[in-house]
mmCIF file of C-alpha atoms and ligand atoms in Angstrom:
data_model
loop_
_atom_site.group_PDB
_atom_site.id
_atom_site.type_symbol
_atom_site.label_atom_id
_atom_site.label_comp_id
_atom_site.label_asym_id
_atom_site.label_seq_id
_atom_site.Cartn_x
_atom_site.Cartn_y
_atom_site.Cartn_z
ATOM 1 C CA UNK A 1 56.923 203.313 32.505
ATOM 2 C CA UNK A 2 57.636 199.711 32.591
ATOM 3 C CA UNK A 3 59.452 199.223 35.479
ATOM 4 C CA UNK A 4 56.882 201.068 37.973
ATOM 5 C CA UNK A 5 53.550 200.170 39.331
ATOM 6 C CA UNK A 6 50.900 203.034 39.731
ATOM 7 C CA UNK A 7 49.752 201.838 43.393
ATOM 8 C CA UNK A 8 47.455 204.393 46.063
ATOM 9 C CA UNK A 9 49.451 202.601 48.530
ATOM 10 C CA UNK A 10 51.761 199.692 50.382
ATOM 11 C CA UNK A 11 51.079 198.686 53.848
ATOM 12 C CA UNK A 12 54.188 196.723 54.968
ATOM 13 C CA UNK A 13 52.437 194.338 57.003
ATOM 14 C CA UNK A 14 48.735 193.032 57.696
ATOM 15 C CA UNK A 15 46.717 191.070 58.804
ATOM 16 C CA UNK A 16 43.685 191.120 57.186
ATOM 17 C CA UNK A 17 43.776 191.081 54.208
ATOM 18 C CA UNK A 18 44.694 187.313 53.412
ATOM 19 C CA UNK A 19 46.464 184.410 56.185
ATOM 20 C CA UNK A 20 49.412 185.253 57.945
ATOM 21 C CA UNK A 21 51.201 188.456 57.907
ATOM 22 C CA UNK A 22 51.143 189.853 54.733
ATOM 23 C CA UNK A 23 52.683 192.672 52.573
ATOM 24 C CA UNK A 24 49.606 194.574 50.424
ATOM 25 C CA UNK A 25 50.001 196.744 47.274
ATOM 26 C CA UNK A 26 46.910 198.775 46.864
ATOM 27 C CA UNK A 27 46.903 199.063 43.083
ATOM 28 C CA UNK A 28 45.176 202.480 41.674
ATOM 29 C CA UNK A 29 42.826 202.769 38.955
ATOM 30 C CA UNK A 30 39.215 200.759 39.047
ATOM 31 C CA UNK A 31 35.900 200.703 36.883
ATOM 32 C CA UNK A 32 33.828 198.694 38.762
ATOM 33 C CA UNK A 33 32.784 202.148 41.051
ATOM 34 C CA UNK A 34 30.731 199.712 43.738
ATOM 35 C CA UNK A 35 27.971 201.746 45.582
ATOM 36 C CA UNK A 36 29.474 201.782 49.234
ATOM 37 C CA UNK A 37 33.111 201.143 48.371
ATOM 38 C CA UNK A 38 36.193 201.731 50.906
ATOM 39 C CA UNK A 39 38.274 202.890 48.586
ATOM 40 C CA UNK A 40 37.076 205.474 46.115
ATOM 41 C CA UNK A 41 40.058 207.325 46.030
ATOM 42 C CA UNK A 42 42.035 204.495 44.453
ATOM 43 C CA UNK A 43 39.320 204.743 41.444
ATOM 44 C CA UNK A 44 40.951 207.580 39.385
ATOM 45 C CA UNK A 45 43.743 206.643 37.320
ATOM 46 C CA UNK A 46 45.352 209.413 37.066
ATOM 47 C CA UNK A 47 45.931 209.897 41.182
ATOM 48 C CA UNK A 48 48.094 207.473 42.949
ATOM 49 C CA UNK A 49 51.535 206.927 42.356
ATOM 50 C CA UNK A 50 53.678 205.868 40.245
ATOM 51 C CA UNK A 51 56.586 203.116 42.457
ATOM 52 C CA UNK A 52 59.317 201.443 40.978
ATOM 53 C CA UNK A 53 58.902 197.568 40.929
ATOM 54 C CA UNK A 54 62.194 196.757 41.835
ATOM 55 C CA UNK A 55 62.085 199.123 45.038
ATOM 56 C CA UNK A 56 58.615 197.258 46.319
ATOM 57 C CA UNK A 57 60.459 193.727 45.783
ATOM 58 C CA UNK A 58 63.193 195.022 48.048
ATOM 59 C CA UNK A 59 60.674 195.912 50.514
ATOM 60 C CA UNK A 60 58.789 192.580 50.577
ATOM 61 C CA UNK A 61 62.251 190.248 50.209
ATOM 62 C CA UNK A 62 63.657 192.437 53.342
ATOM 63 C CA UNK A 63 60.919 191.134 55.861
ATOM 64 C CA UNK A 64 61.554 187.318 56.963
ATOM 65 C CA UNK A 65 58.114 187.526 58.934
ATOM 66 C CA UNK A 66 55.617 187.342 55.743
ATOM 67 C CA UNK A 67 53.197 184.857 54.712
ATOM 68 C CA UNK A 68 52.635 186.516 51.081
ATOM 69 C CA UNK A 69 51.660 189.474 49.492
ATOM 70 C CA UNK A 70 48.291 191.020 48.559
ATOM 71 C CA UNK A 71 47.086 192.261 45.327
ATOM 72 C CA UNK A 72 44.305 194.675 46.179
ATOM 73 C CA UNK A 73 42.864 198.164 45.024
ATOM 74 C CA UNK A 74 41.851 199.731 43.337
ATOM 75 C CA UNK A 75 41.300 196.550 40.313
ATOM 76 C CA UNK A 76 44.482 194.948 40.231
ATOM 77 C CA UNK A 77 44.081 193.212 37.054
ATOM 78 C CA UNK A 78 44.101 196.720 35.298
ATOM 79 C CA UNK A 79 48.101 196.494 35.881
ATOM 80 C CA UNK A 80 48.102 192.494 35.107
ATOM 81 C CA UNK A 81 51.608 192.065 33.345
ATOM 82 C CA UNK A 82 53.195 194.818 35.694
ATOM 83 C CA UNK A 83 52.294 192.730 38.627
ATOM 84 C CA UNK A 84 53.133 189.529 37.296
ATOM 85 C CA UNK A 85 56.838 191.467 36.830
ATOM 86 C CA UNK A 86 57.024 192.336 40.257
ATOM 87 C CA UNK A 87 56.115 188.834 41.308
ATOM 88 C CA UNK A 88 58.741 187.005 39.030
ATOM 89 C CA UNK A 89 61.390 189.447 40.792
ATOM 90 C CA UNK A 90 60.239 187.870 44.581
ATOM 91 C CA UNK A 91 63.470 186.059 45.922
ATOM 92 C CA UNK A 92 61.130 184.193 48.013
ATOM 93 C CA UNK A 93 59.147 181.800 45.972
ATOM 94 C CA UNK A 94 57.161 180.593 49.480
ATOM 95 C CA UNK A 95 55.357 183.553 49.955
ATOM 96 C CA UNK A 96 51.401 182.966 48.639
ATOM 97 C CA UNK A 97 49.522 185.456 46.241
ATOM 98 C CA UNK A 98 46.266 186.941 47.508
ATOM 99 C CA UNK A 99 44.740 188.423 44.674
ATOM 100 C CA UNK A 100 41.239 191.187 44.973
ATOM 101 C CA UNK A 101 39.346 191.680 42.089
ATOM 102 C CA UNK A 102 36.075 193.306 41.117
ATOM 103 C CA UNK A 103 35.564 190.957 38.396
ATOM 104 C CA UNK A 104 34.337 187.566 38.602
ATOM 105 C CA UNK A 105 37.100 184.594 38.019
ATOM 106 C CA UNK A 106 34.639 183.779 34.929
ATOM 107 C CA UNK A 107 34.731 187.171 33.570
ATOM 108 C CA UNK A 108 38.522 186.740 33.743
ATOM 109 C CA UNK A 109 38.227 183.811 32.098
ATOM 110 C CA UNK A 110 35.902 184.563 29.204
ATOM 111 C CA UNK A 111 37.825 187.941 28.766
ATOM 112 C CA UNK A 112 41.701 187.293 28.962
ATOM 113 C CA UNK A 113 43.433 188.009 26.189
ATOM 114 C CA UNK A 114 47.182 187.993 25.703
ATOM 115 C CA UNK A 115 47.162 192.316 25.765
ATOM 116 C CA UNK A 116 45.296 192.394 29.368
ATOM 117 C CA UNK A 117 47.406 189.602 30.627
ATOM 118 C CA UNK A 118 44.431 188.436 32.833
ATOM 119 C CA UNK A 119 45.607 184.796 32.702
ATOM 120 C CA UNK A 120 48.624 185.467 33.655
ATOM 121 C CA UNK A 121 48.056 187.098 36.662
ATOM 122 C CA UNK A 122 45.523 183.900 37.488
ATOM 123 C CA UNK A 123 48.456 182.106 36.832
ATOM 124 C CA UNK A 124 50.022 183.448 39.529
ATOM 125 C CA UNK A 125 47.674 184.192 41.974
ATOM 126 C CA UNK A 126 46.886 181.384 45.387
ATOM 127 C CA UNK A 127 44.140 182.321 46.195
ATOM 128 C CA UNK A 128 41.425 184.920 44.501
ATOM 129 C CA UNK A 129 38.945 186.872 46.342
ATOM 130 C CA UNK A 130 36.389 187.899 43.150
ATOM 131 C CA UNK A 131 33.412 190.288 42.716
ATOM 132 C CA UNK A 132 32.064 193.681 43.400
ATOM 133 C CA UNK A 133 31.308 194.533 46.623
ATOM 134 C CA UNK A 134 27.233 194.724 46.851
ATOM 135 C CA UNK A 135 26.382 196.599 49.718
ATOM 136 C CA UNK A 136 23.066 194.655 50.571
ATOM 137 C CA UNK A 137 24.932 191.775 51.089
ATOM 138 C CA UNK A 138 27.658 193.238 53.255
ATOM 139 C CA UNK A 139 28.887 191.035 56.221
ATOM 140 C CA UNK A 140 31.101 191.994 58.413
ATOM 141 C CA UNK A 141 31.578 188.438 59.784
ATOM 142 C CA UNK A 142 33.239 187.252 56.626
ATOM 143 C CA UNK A 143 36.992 186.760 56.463
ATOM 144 C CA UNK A 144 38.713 188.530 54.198
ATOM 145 C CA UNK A 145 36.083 189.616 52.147
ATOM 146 C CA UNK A 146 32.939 192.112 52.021
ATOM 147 C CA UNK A 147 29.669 190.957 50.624
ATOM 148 C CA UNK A 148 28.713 187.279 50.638
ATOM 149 C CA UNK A 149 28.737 187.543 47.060
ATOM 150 C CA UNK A 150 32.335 187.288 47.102
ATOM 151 C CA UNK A 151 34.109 184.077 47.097
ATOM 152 C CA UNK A 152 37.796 182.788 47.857
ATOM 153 C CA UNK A 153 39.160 180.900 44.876
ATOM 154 C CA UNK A 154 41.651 178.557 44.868
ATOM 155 C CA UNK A 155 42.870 179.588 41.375
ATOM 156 C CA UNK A 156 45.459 176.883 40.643
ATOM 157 C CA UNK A 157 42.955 174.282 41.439
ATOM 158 C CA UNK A 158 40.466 175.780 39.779
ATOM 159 C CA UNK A 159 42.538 176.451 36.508
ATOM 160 C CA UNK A 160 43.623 172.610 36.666
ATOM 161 C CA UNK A 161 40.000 171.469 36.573
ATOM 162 C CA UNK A 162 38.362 174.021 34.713
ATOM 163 C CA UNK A 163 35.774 175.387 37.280
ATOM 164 C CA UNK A 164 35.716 176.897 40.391
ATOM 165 C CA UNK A 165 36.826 175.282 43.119
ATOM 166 C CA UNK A 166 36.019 177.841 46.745
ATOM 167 C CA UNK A 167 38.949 177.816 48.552
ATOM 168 C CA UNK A 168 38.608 176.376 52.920
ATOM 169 C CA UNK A 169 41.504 178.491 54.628
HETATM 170 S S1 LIG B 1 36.077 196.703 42.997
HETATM 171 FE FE1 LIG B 1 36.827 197.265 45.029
HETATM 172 S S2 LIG B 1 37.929 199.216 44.760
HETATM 173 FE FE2 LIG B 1 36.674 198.879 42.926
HETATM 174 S S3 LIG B 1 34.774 199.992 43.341
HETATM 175 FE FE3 LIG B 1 34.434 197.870 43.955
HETATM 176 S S4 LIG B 1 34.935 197.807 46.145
HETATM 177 FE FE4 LIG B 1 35.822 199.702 45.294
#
């Protein structure tokens, strides 16, 4: 359907998993299957569940106290368009995307295509924390991320000058 999301779960309000307090949609469904992941039951997509967009947006334009939301998973770019929906719907256009990704921002890049909607989800996406989690270069030190091979993107500046620009929070 449309109108829903397939997500293995919403936690109403964290922090850490971006700056601030922060709503997170745990999207379901990913191929990257990273030896050592947190999260392997949000691989299969055919578990999760399926929410209705319009209900999460409630959720998220109900609580005053939020910095943004969070994109995680799961691979949230597997629902692209869907989640660019439920972002459009936000009443609160100051909240900041935090988007998770096992891809690399250069394999979005190369590979977005107006059926996967991966630039459009760039588009709207702050900040971008990209790449699979590599065990032999976990650090637990690291904010907001994993493995060292991960990086923070700022997206929008790195869209405007066509490279990546690593994001300083
Ligand atoms: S991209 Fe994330 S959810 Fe997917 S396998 Fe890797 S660590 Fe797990």
């Amino acid at each position: 359907m449309e109108d829903e999301i397939k997500i293995a779960g919403l936690v109403e309000e964290s922090i850490v998993d971006g700056p601030g307090i922060r709503f997170v949609i745990f999207t379901q469904g990913c191929p990257h299957n990273c030896y050592g992941c947190h999260n392997p039951q949000t691989h299969d997509m055919s578990l999760g569940k399926c929410e209705k967009i319009d209900k999460i947006v409630e959720k998220i334009d109900s609580n005053p106290l939020l910095k943004g939301i969070t994109l995680s998973g799961g691979e949230p770019f597997l629902q692209s368009k869907k989640l660019v929906n439920l972002i459009s719907k936000i009443n609160n256009k100051n909240l900041d995307v935090v988007t998770y990704t096992g891809f690399t921002y250069e394999e979005l890049i190369e590979k977005a295509s107006e059926d996967n909607g991966y630039l459009e989800l760039l588009k709207n996406t702050d900040y971008l924390v990209d790449g699979r989690f590599e065990i032999d270069k976990k650090d637990e030190n690291l904010l907001f991320r994993g493995s060292s091979n991960q990086r923070i993107i700022d997206v929008k500046k790195s869209l405007l000058n066509n490279k990546v620009i690593i994001c300083d929070f």
